């Protein structure tokens, strides 16, 4: 092991100033990007910094400028393609504006989200984008505002918080998907979500703490009610949190006396689990059960048949959230808004027509 006494010392502003033959104050101005320095001197300082492999002290910079140049992002589940695409959009918007991004994964757990928020505020991020695990627990989000850190919500909206939110048109998307199934003759439909709840059933939509899921369920239920179908909440099933749980949800649904002929999956992870569950039961899509999934994940286009999906334009959502946060950081005067990105239904081969 190399002796610590022989380890290379970090290059300082003073080292760069000496190599460039300028004062430390002048070197600090050039490296910090503030003040007025001639182009000739700036080039000399930057050449010296490059030759010495100077790396700025971000903490010192943030203390002197009031900016860290970092955006914090807390997402629900980075394993979910939805959030991976969103982070790409956020990161691209941040990079174009000269910001870096730190990503934290809450796993849709409120305590993990609170810890991530505390950590990122401690790192002096310039702003935060958060996908709230629960829309009915907002003390930690209010703390972000009290700390003076700009906040944008992603995928879920909390009107009581009075901050910007970037979401999909979740209710309308569910309405479009459900109406398509009804239009194809289906009269027994089920909506399946990973949201966990005791017993997996639902008696009151207001119990759903995730605003995106709640709005999709509202859309689903409204179409079934509109079509005169009885007891629509009976076919809203929660708790498809992993493959084992999803297998149980699907088996229970299909054992019902009025088993659904079509399933609507709340996201691509749930959709893939449903697909596997049906395969394990020896059931064919769409011959035995029709299916629609939210999000145009890669797997949906390579199955046989390919899956009809709700295209959510997630990259655009992420980019819009990043741009909105940067506008807030730059103190651009804007009214607080919920920015709703439209979706579209992409028809493939997973929905059969049933003769009425």
Coordinates of N, CA and C in Angstrom, one line a residue, residues 209-304:
X209 N -53.3 6.8 -1.6 CA -52.5 8.0 -1.3 C -51.7 8.5 -2.5
X210 N -51.5 7.6 -3.5 CA -50.8 8.0 -4.7 C -51.7 8.7 -5.7
X211 N -51.5 10.0 -6.0 CA -52.4 10.7 -6.8 C -52.5 10.1 -8.2
X212 N -51.4 9.6 -8.8 CA -51.4 9.1 -10.1 C -52.3 7.8 -10.2
X213 N -52.1 6.9 -9.2 CA -52.9 5.7 -9.2 C -54.4 6.1 -8.9
X214 N -54.6 7.0 -8.0 CA -56.0 7.4 -7.7 C -56.7 7.9 -8.9
X215 N -56.1 8.8 -9.7 CA -56.7 9.3 -10.8 C -57.0 8.3 -11.9
X216 N -56.1 7.3 -12.0 CA -56.3 6.2 -13.0 C -57.5 5.4 -12.6
X217 N -57.5 5.1 -11.3 CA -58.6 4.3 -10.8 C -60.0 5.1 -11.0
X218 N -59.9 6.4 -10.7 CA -61.1 7.2 -11.0 C -61.6 7.1 -12.4
X219 N -60.6 7.2 -13.3 CA -61.0 7.1 -14.8 C -61.5 5.7 -15.1
X220 N -60.9 4.7 -14.6 CA -61.3 3.3 -14.8 C -62.8 3.1 -14.3
X221 N -63.0 3.5 -13.1 CA -64.3 3.3 -12.4 C -65.4 4.1 -13.1
X222 N -65.0 5.3 -13.6 CA -66.0 6.2 -14.2 C -66.5 5.6 -15.5
X223 N -65.6 4.9 -16.3 CA -66.1 4.3 -17.5 C -67.0 3.1 -17.2
X224 N -66.6 2.3 -16.2 CA -67.4 1.1 -15.9 C -68.8 1.6 -15.4
X225 N -68.8 2.7 -14.7 CA -70.1 3.2 -14.2 C -70.9 3.8 -15.4
X226 N -70.2 4.5 -16.2 CA -70.9 5.0 -17.4 C -71.5 3.9 -18.3
X227 N -70.8 2.7 -18.3 CA -71.3 1.6 -19.1 C -72.4 0.8 -18.4
X228 N -72.7 1.2 -17.2 CA -73.7 0.5 -16.4 C -73.3 -0.8 -15.8
X229 N -72.0 -1.0 -15.7 CA -71.5 -2.2 -15.1 C -71.5 -2.2 -13.6
X230 N -71.9 -3.3 -12.9 CA -72.1 -3.2 -11.5 C -70.8 -3.3 -10.7
X231 N -70.8 -2.7 -9.5 CA -69.7 -2.9 -8.5 C -68.3 -2.7 -9.2
X232 N -68.0 -1.6 -9.8 CA -66.7 -1.4 -10.5 C -65.5 -1.5 -9.5
X233 N -65.6 -1.1 -8.3 CA -64.5 -1.2 -7.3 C -64.1 -2.6 -7.0
X234 N -65.0 -3.6 -7.2 CA -64.7 -5.0 -7.0 C -63.5 -5.4 -7.9
X235 N -63.4 -4.8 -9.0 CA -62.4 -5.2 -10.0 C -61.1 -4.3 -10.0
X236 N -61.0 -3.5 -9.0 CA -59.7 -2.7 -8.7 C -58.9 -3.5 -7.7
X237 N -57.8 -4.1 -8.2 CA -57.0 -4.9 -7.3 C -55.6 -4.3 -7.1
X238 N -55.3 -4.1 -5.8 CA -54.0 -3.5 -5.4 C -53.1 -4.7 -4.9
X239 N -51.8 -4.3 -4.6 CA -50.9 -5.3 -4.0 C -50.1 -6.1 -4.9
X240 N -50.0 -5.8 -6.2 CA -49.2 -6.6 -7.1 C -47.7 -6.1 -7.0
X241 N -47.2 -6.2 -5.8 CA -45.9 -5.6 -5.5 C -44.7 -6.4 -6.0
X242 N -44.8 -7.7 -6.2 CA -43.8 -8.6 -6.8 C -44.4 -9.7 -7.6
X243 N -43.6 -10.6 -8.1 CA -44.2 -11.6 -9.0 C -45.1 -12.6 -8.2
X244 N -44.7 -12.9 -7.0 CA -45.5 -13.9 -6.1 C -46.8 -13.2 -5.8
X245 N -46.8 -12.0 -5.4 CA -48.0 -11.3 -5.0 C -48.9 -11.1 -6.3
X246 N -48.3 -10.8 -7.4 CA -49.1 -10.7 -8.6 C -49.8 -12.0 -9.0
X247 N -49.0 -13.1 -8.9 CA -49.6 -14.4 -9.2 C -50.9 -14.6 -8.4
X248 N -50.8 -14.2 -7.1 CA -51.9 -14.4 -6.2 C -53.1 -13.5 -6.7
X249 N -52.8 -12.3 -7.0 CA -53.8 -11.3 -7.4 C -54.6 -11.9 -8.7
X250 N -53.8 -12.3 -9.7 CA -54.3 -12.8 -10.9 C -55.2 -14.1 -10.7
X251 N -54.6 -15.0 -9.9 CA -55.4 -16.3 -9.7 C -56.7 -16.0 -9.0
X252 N -56.7 -15.0 -8.1 CA -57.9 -14.7 -7.3 C -58.9 -14.0 -8.3
X253 N -58.4 -13.2 -9.1 CA -59.3 -12.5 -10.1 C -60.0 -13.5 -11.0
X254 N -59.1 -14.4 -11.6 CA -59.6 -15.3 -12.6 C -60.5 -16.4 -12.0
X255 N -60.5 -16.6 -10.6 CA -61.3 -17.6 -10.0 C -62.7 -17.0 -9.6
X256 N -62.9 -15.7 -9.9 CA -64.1 -15.0 -9.6 C -65.3 -15.6 -10.5
X257 N -66.5 -15.6 -9.9 CA -67.6 -16.1 -10.7 C -67.8 -15.3 -12.0
X258 N -67.4 -14.0 -12.0 CA -67.5 -13.2 -13.2 C -66.1 -12.8 -13.5
X259 N -65.2 -13.7 -13.9 CA -63.8 -13.5 -14.1 C -63.6 -12.4 -15.2
X260 N -62.6 -11.5 -15.0 CA -62.4 -10.5 -16.0 C -61.9 -11.1 -17.3
X261 N -62.3 -10.5 -18.4 CA -61.8 -11.0 -19.8 C -60.7 -10.0 -20.2
X262 N -60.5 -8.9 -19.5 CA -59.5 -7.9 -19.8 C -58.9 -7.3 -18.6
X263 N -57.6 -7.1 -18.7 CA -56.8 -6.5 -17.5 C -56.1 -5.2 -18.0
X264 N -56.2 -4.2 -17.1 CA -55.4 -3.0 -17.3 C -54.4 -2.9 -16.2
X265 N -53.1 -2.9 -16.6 CA -51.9 -2.8 -15.7 C -51.5 -1.4 -15.5
X266 N -51.3 -1.1 -14.2 CA -51.0 0.3 -13.8 C -49.7 0.8 -14.3
X267 N -48.7 -0.1 -14.5 CA -47.4 0.4 -15.0 C -46.7 -0.8 -15.7
X268 N -45.6 -0.6 -16.2 CA -44.9 -1.6 -17.0 C -44.4 -2.8 -16.2
X269 N -44.0 -2.5 -15.0 CA -43.5 -3.6 -14.1 C -44.7 -4.5 -13.7
X270 N -45.8 -3.9 -13.4 CA -47.0 -4.7 -13.1 C -47.5 -5.5 -14.4
X271 N -47.4 -4.8 -15.5 CA -47.8 -5.4 -16.8 C -47.0 -6.6 -17.1
X272 N -45.6 -6.5 -16.9 CA -44.8 -7.7 -17.1 C -45.1 -8.8 -16.1
X273 N -45.3 -8.5 -14.9 CA -45.7 -9.5 -13.9 C -47.0 -10.2 -14.3
X274 N -48.0 -9.4 -14.7 CA -49.2 -10.0 -15.2 C -49.0 -10.9 -16.4
X275 N -48.2 -10.5 -17.3 CA -47.9 -11.3 -18.5 C -47.3 -12.7 -18.1
X276 N -46.4 -12.6 -17.1 CA -45.7 -13.9 -16.6 C -46.8 -14.7 -15.9
X277 N -47.6 -14.1 -15.1 CA -48.7 -14.8 -14.4 C -49.6 -15.6 -15.3
X278 N -50.0 -14.9 -16.4 CA -50.9 -15.5 -17.4 C -50.2 -16.7 -18.1
X279 N -48.9 -16.5 -18.4 CA -48.1 -17.6 -19.0 C -48.0 -18.8 -18.1
X280 N -47.8 -18.5 -16.8 CA -47.6 -19.6 -15.9 C -48.9 -20.4 -15.7
X281 N -50.1 -19.8 -16.0 CA -51.4 -20.4 -15.9 C -51.8 -21.1 -17.2
X282 N -50.9 -20.9 -18.2 CA -51.2 -21.5 -19.5 C -52.2 -20.8 -20.3
X283 N -52.4 -19.5 -20.0 CA -53.4 -18.7 -20.6 C -52.8 -17.9 -21.8
X284 N -53.5 -17.7 -22.8 CA -53.1 -17.0 -24.0 C -53.6 -15.6 -24.1
X285 N -52.8 -14.6 -24.5 CA -53.2 -13.2 -24.7 C -53.3 -13.1 -26.2
X286 N -54.4 -12.6 -26.8 CA -55.6 -12.2 -26.1 C -56.7 -13.2 -26.1
X287 N -56.4 -14.5 -26.6 CA -57.5 -15.5 -26.7 C -58.2 -15.7 -25.4
X288 N -57.5 -15.8 -24.3 CA -58.1 -16.1 -23.0 C -58.3 -14.8 -22.2
X289 N -57.4 -14.0 -22.2 CA -57.5 -12.7 -21.5 C -56.8 -11.6 -22.3
X290 N -57.5 -10.5 -22.5 CA -57.0 -9.3 -23.1 C -56.2 -8.5 -22.1
X291 N -55.3 -7.6 -22.6 CA -54.5 -6.8 -21.7 C -54.0 -5.5 -22.3
X292 N -54.0 -4.5 -21.4 CA -53.4 -3.2 -21.8 C -52.5 -2.8 -20.6
X293 N -51.3 -2.2 -20.9 CA -50.4 -1.8 -19.9 C -50.0 -0.3 -20.1
X294 N -49.8 0.4 -19.0 CA -49.3 1.7 -19.0 C -47.8 1.6 -19.4
X295 N -47.3 2.6 -20.2 CA -45.9 2.8 -20.5 C -45.4 1.9 -21.7
X296 N -44.8 2.5 -22.6 CA -44.2 1.8 -23.8 C -42.8 1.2 -23.4
X297 N -42.8 0.3 -22.5 CA -41.5 -0.4 -22.1 C -41.1 -1.3 -23.2
X298 N -39.8 -1.6 -23.2 CA -39.2 -2.4 -24.3 C -39.9 -3.8 -24.5
X299 N -40.2 -4.4 -23.3 CA -40.8 -5.7 -23.4 C -42.1 -5.8 -24.1
X300 N -42.9 -4.7 -24.0 CA -44.3 -4.7 -24.5 C -44.3 -4.9 -26.1
X301 N -43.2 -4.5 -26.7 CA -43.2 -4.6 -28.2 C -42.6 -5.9 -28.7
X302 N -42.0 -6.7 -27.8 CA -41.4 -8.0 -28.3 C -42.1 -9.2 -27.9
X303 N -43.2 -9.1 -27.1 CA -44.0 -10.3 -26.7 C -44.8 -10.7 -27.9
X304 N -45.4 -11.9 -27.8 CA -46.3 -12.4 -28.8 C -47.6 -12.7 -28.1

